[in-house]
XYZ file of C-alpha atoms in Angstrom:
579
model
C -25.058 -16.203 7.914
C -25.229 -12.969 6.585
C -25.722 -12.255 3.023
C -26.065 -8.538 3.270
C -22.466 -6.426 4.865
C -22.464 -4.175 7.317
C -20.866 -0.420 7.444
C -17.494 -0.846 8.356
C -16.528 2.653 8.575
C -17.925 5.420 11.426
C -17.010 8.046 8.893
C -19.623 8.747 6.138
C -17.375 10.005 3.484
C -14.854 6.821 4.058
C -17.970 4.492 4.213
C -19.200 5.766 1.153
C -15.997 5.644 -0.940
C -16.015 2.336 0.552
C -18.977 1.315 -0.883
C -18.458 3.027 -4.509
C -15.744 0.838 -4.748
C -16.620 -2.242 -3.666
C -20.052 -2.319 -5.664
C -22.767 -3.727 -3.290
C -24.281 -4.838 -6.221
C -21.459 -6.335 -8.490
C -21.854 -5.735 -12.053
C -20.678 -9.416 -12.339
C -22.085 -11.610 -9.279
C -20.153 -13.563 -7.469
C -20.948 -17.773 -8.420
C -20.897 -19.970 -8.765
C -18.165 -19.676 -5.086
C -15.917 -22.784 -5.101
C -14.764 -24.895 -2.996
C -11.854 -24.530 -0.655
C -9.297 -27.327 -3.028
C -9.485 -31.142 -1.167
C -12.447 -29.590 0.903
C -15.630 -31.726 0.995
C -19.268 -29.834 1.107
C -20.172 -31.745 4.214
C -16.918 -30.617 6.030
C -16.962 -27.054 4.388
C -20.392 -26.834 5.640
C -19.498 -27.751 9.333
C -16.712 -25.448 9.926
C -18.841 -22.580 8.449
C -21.274 -23.454 11.515
C -18.424 -23.692 14.018
C -17.128 -20.298 12.565
C -21.025 -19.175 13.388
C -20.524 -20.268 16.341
C -17.756 -18.289 17.563
C -18.067 -15.153 15.981
C -22.233 -14.775 15.156
C -24.218 -15.242 12.261
C -24.004 -11.249 11.699
C -20.400 -11.957 11.370
C -19.831 -14.901 8.803
C -20.887 -13.782 5.403
C -21.312 -15.840 2.061
C -22.691 -15.484 -1.156
C -23.792 -12.232 -2.119
C -22.278 -11.149 1.243
C -19.152 -11.822 -0.582
C -18.863 -8.241 -2.359
C -16.544 -6.650 -0.028
C -13.806 -9.241 -0.253
C -12.845 -9.444 -3.986
C -10.667 -7.640 -5.664
C -12.853 -4.595 -6.873
C -10.383 -3.823 -9.725
C -10.343 -7.183 -11.332
C -9.122 -7.662 -14.443
C -10.956 -10.898 -14.344
C -14.197 -10.585 -12.680
C -15.804 -11.312 -16.436
C -14.425 -14.591 -16.020
C -15.297 -16.780 -13.407
C -11.957 -19.479 -14.163
C -10.103 -16.625 -13.736
C -11.156 -14.702 -11.046
C -9.990 -15.069 -7.110
C -13.004 -15.014 -4.922
C -13.515 -16.764 -1.401
C -16.390 -19.161 -0.015
C -17.279 -17.532 3.313
C -16.165 -14.977 5.040
C -15.181 -14.471 9.279
C -14.829 -10.952 10.879
C -13.398 -11.974 14.768
C -13.563 -9.296 17.232
C -10.767 -10.403 19.779
C -7.766 -12.830 19.638
C -9.559 -15.378 21.689
C -12.033 -15.567 18.161
C -9.203 -15.589 15.976
C -7.674 -18.253 18.198
C -10.977 -20.719 17.780
C -11.013 -19.917 13.973
C -7.129 -20.724 13.736
C -8.815 -24.430 15.677
C -11.536 -25.301 13.378
C -9.162 -23.919 9.815
C -6.720 -26.745 11.162
C -9.324 -29.318 12.124
C -11.205 -29.288 8.829
C -8.057 -28.089 6.443
C -9.433 -24.405 5.654
C -7.387 -21.908 3.809
C -7.250 -18.844 5.219
C -6.756 -15.310 3.031
C -6.335 -12.961 6.148
C -6.434 -9.119 5.842
C -6.973 -6.102 8.234
C -8.982 -3.547 6.056
C -8.741 -4.827 2.400
C -7.353 -2.015 1.012
C -4.715 -2.965 -0.812
C -6.125 -1.334 -3.941
C -4.137 -1.888 -7.466
C -2.570 -5.511 -5.734
C -5.650 -7.101 -5.616
C -7.346 -5.413 -2.216
C -8.628 -8.436 0.133
C -9.118 -11.185 -3.247
C -7.621 -14.608 -2.081
C -4.554 -15.959 -3.798
C -5.943 -19.278 -3.612
C -9.887 -19.757 -4.636
C -12.052 -20.900 -2.092
C -9.841 -19.739 1.116
C -12.539 -18.234 3.476
C -11.923 -14.657 4.376
C -10.103 -13.922 7.669
C -11.131 -10.245 8.258
C -9.741 -8.696 11.050
C -11.335 -5.386 10.556
C -13.182 -5.793 13.782
C -9.745 -6.138 15.746
C -9.575 -2.471 16.325
C -8.273 -1.331 19.660
C -6.157 1.641 19.768
C -4.138 -0.203 23.277
C -1.883 2.964 23.744
C -0.418 6.285 22.150
C 2.639 7.298 24.298
C 3.610 11.184 24.275
C 7.187 10.838 26.036
C 8.345 8.475 23.791
C 6.531 8.837 20.503
C 5.084 5.674 20.052
C 1.792 3.525 19.392
C 0.404 0.320 20.203
C -2.783 -1.251 17.964
C -4.329 -3.920 16.599
C -4.809 -4.726 13.183
C -8.687 -2.688 12.137
C -7.451 0.784 13.316
C -7.183 2.818 10.531
C -4.939 5.702 9.794
C -8.007 8.232 10.392
C -8.594 6.043 13.343
C -5.084 6.603 14.478
C -5.184 10.362 13.967
C -7.938 11.208 15.510
C -8.014 9.187 18.777
C -4.352 11.236 19.227
C -6.542 14.561 18.967
C -9.005 13.661 20.890
C -6.630 12.663 23.656
C -4.499 15.195 23.001
C -1.250 13.798 21.853
C 1.731 15.277 21.366
C 2.634 13.361 18.584
C 2.136 13.290 14.492
C 1.440 9.916 12.920
C 2.522 9.484 9.361
C -0.284 8.568 7.051
C -0.202 7.333 3.235
C -2.099 9.501 1.188
C -5.338 7.079 1.947
C -6.305 7.352 5.289
C -9.238 4.499 5.258
C -6.302 1.622 5.647
C -4.896 -0.437 7.944
C -1.994 0.783 10.004
C -0.712 -2.322 10.642
C -1.849 -3.980 7.180
C -0.106 -0.538 5.514
C 2.727 -1.448 7.921
C 3.323 -5.413 7.292
C 2.808 -4.708 4.142
C 5.852 -2.253 3.874
C 4.021 0.775 2.723
C 5.542 4.300 3.454
C 3.850 7.977 4.030
C 5.129 11.144 3.830
C 7.228 12.570 6.884
C 9.941 11.793 9.258
C 8.686 8.276 9.918
C 7.139 7.367 6.307
C 9.187 4.305 6.007
C 6.539 2.577 8.010
C 7.793 -0.934 8.503
C 11.314 0.655 9.658
C 9.501 2.466 13.148
C 8.092 -1.196 14.219
C 9.565 -2.555 17.403
C 7.654 -5.262 19.375
C 4.850 -7.383 17.134
C 2.445 -9.796 18.303
C 1.757 -12.181 16.333
C -0.422 -15.739 16.742
C 0.722 -18.188 14.325
C -1.338 -20.345 12.160
C -1.481 -23.153 15.435
C -2.676 -20.304 17.546
C 0.271 -19.829 19.592
C 1.574 -16.551 20.275
C 4.825 -14.626 20.254
C 5.955 -11.410 21.250
C 8.608 -10.083 19.761
C 12.177 -8.071 20.423
C 12.312 -6.663 24.157
C 8.301 -7.393 24.430
C 8.844 -10.957 24.626
C 10.207 -9.698 28.250
C 7.604 -9.848 30.630
C 6.490 -6.172 31.925
C 9.875 -5.034 29.697
C 10.244 -0.784 29.512
C 11.712 -1.221 26.621
C 9.180 -3.505 24.689
C 8.486 -0.454 22.422
C 11.546 1.468 22.430
C 13.915 -1.071 20.892
C 14.124 -3.275 18.275
C 17.444 -4.938 19.759
C 16.420 -8.546 21.236
C 18.664 -11.421 22.262
C 18.800 -14.325 19.354
C 17.431 -13.670 15.955
C 15.251 -10.340 15.025
C 11.739 -12.450 14.034
C 9.566 -8.855 13.180
C 10.832 -9.582 9.141
C 9.557 -13.136 9.150
C 6.004 -11.478 9.366
C 5.850 -8.747 6.632
C 4.515 -9.510 3.570
C 4.102 -13.273 4.874
C 1.802 -16.332 5.507
C 3.734 -17.202 8.576
C 1.164 -15.776 11.431
C -1.190 -13.014 11.906
C -0.132 -9.553 13.406
C -2.561 -9.205 16.181
C -0.788 -6.140 17.477
C 2.401 -3.762 16.638
C 4.065 -0.847 18.346
C 5.050 2.378 15.586
C 7.124 4.757 16.380
C 5.085 8.652 15.882
C 7.026 11.790 15.148
C 7.533 14.196 18.176
C 4.970 17.233 17.477
C 6.648 20.087 16.079
C 7.663 23.479 17.453
C 8.219 24.263 12.864
C 7.572 22.200 9.691
C 8.059 23.754 6.833
C 6.173 22.511 3.758
C 9.161 22.550 0.674
C 8.353 21.922 -2.931
C 10.668 22.127 -5.867
C 10.166 21.646 -9.599
C 11.796 21.105 -13.053
C 10.531 22.323 -16.400
C 11.845 19.033 -18.515
C 11.347 15.614 -18.617
C 15.244 14.697 -18.642
C 15.422 17.004 -15.798
C 14.780 13.882 -13.734
C 18.150 13.023 -13.745
C 19.661 15.963 -12.062
C 16.602 16.075 -9.487
C 17.374 12.580 -8.639
C 20.923 13.214 -8.128
C 20.858 16.204 -6.357
C 17.775 15.149 -3.734
C 19.261 11.367 -3.673
C 22.544 13.291 -1.828
C 21.049 15.171 0.337
C 18.947 12.244 1.344
C 21.990 10.428 2.311
C 23.855 13.636 4.040
C 21.005 14.191 5.944
C 20.438 16.880 5.075
C 16.968 16.029 3.956
C 16.001 13.890 6.571
C 11.893 12.951 5.187
C 10.499 11.647 2.841
C 10.914 13.683 -0.560
C 8.186 12.133 -2.917
C 8.614 12.708 -6.839
C 5.253 13.770 -9.166
C 4.463 14.071 -12.676
C 2.563 16.822 -14.289
C 0.753 14.225 -15.609
C -0.134 13.265 -12.035
C -0.430 16.883 -10.897
C -3.375 17.176 -13.969
C -4.974 14.010 -13.070
C -5.562 15.293 -9.069
C -7.362 18.327 -11.319
C -9.769 16.981 -13.725
C -9.806 14.231 -16.765
C -8.088 13.233 -19.423
C -11.421 14.834 -21.428
C -10.769 18.007 -19.525
C -6.692 18.140 -21.550
C -7.524 16.364 -24.546
C -9.804 14.976 -26.464
C -8.241 13.185 -29.367
C -7.377 9.809 -29.248
C -5.123 7.745 -26.935
C -2.737 9.033 -23.969
C -2.728 13.078 -24.186
C 0.787 13.468 -26.609
C 3.827 15.178 -25.697
C 3.228 18.036 -27.426
C 0.050 18.649 -25.376
C 1.393 17.936 -22.451
C 4.013 20.698 -22.859
C 1.443 23.566 -23.970
C -0.480 22.875 -21.094
C 2.692 22.688 -18.630
C 3.338 26.655 -20.240
C -0.292 27.276 -19.947
C -0.661 26.602 -16.020
C 2.868 27.080 -14.816
C 3.427 23.545 -13.913
C 6.620 21.963 -13.454
C 7.228 18.836 -15.370
C 8.584 17.288 -12.058
C 7.973 17.870 -8.497
C 10.073 16.852 -5.318
C 7.855 17.325 -2.492
C 8.659 17.356 1.479
C 8.186 18.481 4.365
C 11.274 19.853 7.400
C 10.553 19.347 11.160
C 11.624 20.652 14.456
C 12.607 23.707 15.750
C 12.338 26.493 14.199
C 15.332 28.102 13.880
C 16.484 24.227 12.636
C 13.949 23.841 9.925
C 14.925 27.553 8.776
C 18.914 26.620 9.009
C 17.981 23.389 6.646
C 16.121 25.829 4.132
C 18.380 27.855 3.696
C 20.758 24.883 2.621
C 18.722 23.233 0.797
C 18.412 26.349 -1.238
C 21.947 26.755 -1.579
C 22.389 23.447 -3.117
C 19.960 23.362 -5.609
C 20.479 26.888 -7.265
C 23.883 25.469 -7.738
C 23.466 21.923 -9.291
C 20.022 22.567 -10.384
C 20.086 26.462 -11.215
C 16.690 26.261 -13.563
C 14.415 24.653 -10.651
C 11.777 26.638 -8.659
C 12.011 26.227 -4.879
C 9.555 26.847 -2.837
C 8.798 27.055 1.370
C 6.100 27.293 3.381
C 6.383 27.939 7.138
C 4.236 27.019 9.924
C 5.199 27.830 13.784
C 4.519 27.365 17.370
C 6.360 31.242 18.198
C 6.877 29.538 21.746
C 10.203 28.829 22.175
C 9.026 25.614 23.832
C 5.624 25.957 22.250
C 4.290 22.940 19.563
C 2.564 23.473 15.860
C -0.841 22.207 15.856
C -1.045 20.876 12.748
C -4.837 21.545 11.735
C -4.040 25.013 11.674
C -1.321 24.056 8.396
C -3.908 25.012 5.060
C -4.761 21.625 3.554
C -2.576 22.312 0.463
C 0.195 22.557 2.462
C -0.686 20.229 5.267
C -2.847 17.348 5.426
C -0.404 14.004 4.781
C 2.785 15.454 5.433
C 1.419 16.443 9.115
C -0.087 13.520 9.734
C -3.728 14.332 8.591
C -5.193 11.302 7.287
C -7.652 11.736 4.271
C -9.435 10.239 0.716
C -7.913 13.326 -1.424
C -5.250 11.138 -4.140
C -8.984 9.104 -4.956
C -10.012 10.983 -7.376
C -6.550 11.061 -8.964
C -8.609 7.453 -11.239
C -11.000 9.034 -12.944
C -9.124 10.431 -14.888
C -10.016 8.169 -17.843
C -13.514 7.673 -17.758
C -15.423 10.823 -19.333
C -17.881 12.271 -17.555
C -20.720 11.733 -20.205
C -20.293 7.496 -19.113
C -22.546 7.558 -16.352
C -21.963 3.618 -16.026
C -18.164 3.648 -16.086
C -16.440 2.239 -13.390
C -12.577 3.705 -12.860
C -10.001 1.900 -11.897
C -5.892 1.364 -10.747
C -3.368 -0.299 -10.997
C 0.407 -0.075 -10.160
C 3.787 -1.678 -11.258
C 5.943 -0.790 -8.226
C 9.838 -1.283 -8.973
C 12.233 -0.986 -6.581
C 15.127 0.955 -8.178
C 18.826 2.670 -7.123
C 18.703 6.442 -6.000
C 20.829 7.036 -9.495
C 19.426 9.703 -11.847
C 20.431 8.091 -14.687
C 18.042 4.607 -14.263
C 15.501 6.505 -13.017
C 15.774 8.456 -16.801
C 16.229 5.241 -17.817
C 13.672 3.310 -16.374
C 11.304 6.736 -17.549
C 12.628 6.343 -20.980
C 11.389 2.521 -21.186
C 8.241 2.797 -19.381
C 6.925 5.802 -21.412
C 6.577 4.181 -24.482
C 5.060 0.776 -22.994
C 2.222 2.741 -21.503
C 1.081 4.453 -24.419
C 1.575 1.724 -26.395
C -1.451 0.146 -24.111
C -3.074 3.131 -24.420
C -2.423 5.504 -21.015
C 0.343 8.497 -20.466
C 3.347 7.887 -17.752
C 1.626 8.079 -14.497
C 5.018 7.368 -13.065
C 5.563 8.735 -8.553
C 8.691 7.566 -6.457
C 9.259 7.823 -3.065
C 12.858 8.479 -2.596
C 14.662 6.842 0.454
C 18.643 7.420 1.652
C 20.195 4.274 -1.245
C 16.863 3.314 -3.676
C 13.356 4.591 -4.508
C 10.010 3.137 -5.228
C 8.918 3.567 -8.097
C 4.637 3.497 -9.039
C 4.234 3.035 -12.222
C 0.821 3.792 -12.127
C -2.282 3.703 -14.184
C -6.006 4.019 -14.305
C -8.538 1.966 -16.955
C -12.458 1.658 -17.299
C -13.576 -1.063 -15.519
C -16.564 -1.865 -17.339
C -14.086 -1.570 -20.963
C -12.539 -5.236 -21.766
C -10.292 -4.080 -24.018
C -8.702 -2.042 -21.551
C -8.652 -4.103 -19.199
C -6.814 -6.504 -21.522
C -4.234 -3.769 -22.358
C -3.646 -3.355 -18.473
C -2.721 -6.981 -18.104
C -0.272 -6.893 -21.073
C 1.054 -3.632 -19.633
C 1.662 -5.081 -16.843
C 3.584 -7.916 -18.204
C 5.490 -5.012 -20.704
C 6.724 -3.395 -17.413
C 7.546 -6.799 -15.802
C 9.946 -8.029 -18.273
C 11.505 -4.221 -18.403
C 12.565 -4.761 -14.435
C 13.384 -8.205 -14.746
C 16.302 -7.466 -17.251
C 17.351 -4.705 -15.198
C 17.294 -6.565 -12.006
C 14.730 -4.947 -10.567
C 12.460 -6.800 -7.573
C 9.308 -5.463 -6.851
C 7.591 -3.198 -3.339
C 4.545 -5.574 -4.342
C 3.129 -8.088 -6.200
C -0.954 -8.516 -7.200
C -2.589 -11.680 -6.120
C -2.985 -12.109 -9.625
C 0.713 -12.390 -10.191
C 1.261 -15.009 -7.110
C -0.399 -16.879 -9.189
C 2.462 -17.616 -11.425
C 4.825 -16.557 -8.855
C 5.903 -13.932 -11.258
C 7.589 -11.693 -9.006
C 8.645 -14.352 -6.493
C 10.741 -16.009 -8.829
C 13.128 -13.243 -9.705
C 14.136 -14.082 -6.745
C 16.677 -16.642 -8.510
C 20.221 -16.796 -6.503
C 21.094 -20.332 -6.089
C 18.101 -22.362 -7.684
C 15.882 -19.533 -5.755
C 16.866 -20.347 -1.770
C 15.409 -17.775 -0.874
C 12.044 -19.159 -1.500
C 12.966 -22.479 -0.204
C 14.058 -21.556 3.606
C 10.985 -19.168 3.641
C 8.996 -22.561 2.948
C 10.745 -24.903 4.661
C 9.739 -22.510 8.153
C 5.612 -22.151 6.522
C 6.119 -26.287 6.271
C 6.871 -26.079 10.531
C 4.731 -23.269 11.165
C 1.246 -24.191 9.044
C 1.952 -28.430 8.612
C -1.790 -28.092 6.811
C -1.433 -25.194 4.983
C -4.537 -23.023 5.956
C -2.400 -19.442 6.493
C -2.650 -17.603 2.801
C -1.666 -20.479 0.864
C 0.241 -19.052 -1.959
C 0.672 -15.304 -0.735
C 3.912 -13.486 -2.646
C 4.978 -17.421 -3.274
C 5.358 -18.721 -0.672
C 2.994 -22.249 -0.470
C 2.904 -24.559 2.154
C 3.745 -28.106 1.501
C -0.224 -29.247 1.042
C -0.848 -26.588 -1.420
C 2.913 -26.633 -3.881
C 1.126 -28.679 -6.523
C -0.920 -25.250 -7.513
C 2.241 -23.422 -8.391
C 2.451 -22.352 -11.819
C 5.406 -21.315 -13.947
C 5.484 -18.226 -15.944
C 5.962 -20.483 -18.435
C 2.867 -22.805 -17.715
C 0.775 -19.721 -17.512
C 1.637 -18.357 -20.886
C 1.391 -21.749 -23.124
């Protein structure tokens, strides 16, 4: 068994960022490592020995080798009683090895916590809900099985990252633009099954899935949709199936492990226009949301519309101390000074237009016309990039970074420095961390403005600015209340937890569910308990399926508040937690 972790990325910059995030020598050592609940030491030792025989000694990790399998931003890292820690980690490189691991876990009743790349940062990363679970790391299952030029889709395994898929498409001259989130180090499948988003035409990744392959907790393998038909030519082209659709059961789920997934990609267009619209006032958000929401619904804007705030713009450019040296968050009066000094808007909407050049130009003219009537104090810009041959395709690398990158499917780590916002440059031992509270809110200007007015004082009372951005869909937005802190400062960690619960209470009053939940808040089933209709019928229904598919409760117990019968006694209510 290994106590040191090998490199996980081929790119030196990605590997360096990974190691900086996870710290090969954590400030708070991972000791003592707990056993899984209800598992004897002798059985655990036998199980680990069998894992070694399946994947090799270099792919099973214990003790100091577990540094990659904790939450690198854990607010409880100093408290062994609350810290989420695995007992071991195992890394298969094939579905055959994965099946064998599941057989061993069932034999010894070892709970597993599975993930693809562990980059669900801000929500717990790879840390398990149940302490002592064995981390099941799928990053070595990293084959790109197909990228199809005719129908524009990819089929990948869990370990495939966004940067890996992009580079494959470039190397093989594929006529597609894959969607990518703001950080390219994450897993395509991991992001998609957690309903992650990118920035282009196919930005809502989970809505671009056709067939998937899933390994159930007993090792059985299921393919969904048309892929369930051997040699079906429509396997990755259609979401239609004969009978119930199963894909959704495996999103944010502990019912099975997605081992292969098809994902629709954007055809490489003739033209692309980088568009932005800004308005100067905090209160201008209301009209911006209503105008863009209407254009999303009527098809004038078909891609993602990403809204960002002045604070986020400043975060990318520097740190808090570069703009404000007083106590606490940057005050409103100083923000207004900075807005006037820089010429920035208070709110930005950014989106891309894609397709034939004439259509892109016509779309932009219509958008300009609408905005000039509805939001005349705003400023719009549009930079067009095109292949000037009628049947030509635009090379994404010809678009300058400031206008392209994730909007044209090129992954990077561009947003990672944002989390350094609160760290003084003079504090050499500071460590940046971040979290999110991410409610789903109707695409309505008054409701979004109300949320900003409610969440802003909660943020400021806990020492951070209102750092909010959101992704606009046709009828709703996924809003990110982001907060960053210095993880070496215990007082800040306490404030961040208080901030999260403050936002939760306000969202609960308004019936706003969450886009994702942090592993610490699966502990109290904080988000899952919002599904309160008919005495939590949704949760009871999913747990019936869980018990049927996973009678030994080995796969992700407690994930998203879904508990197998064997571990249901570990569920805590929020009331118990607060006692």
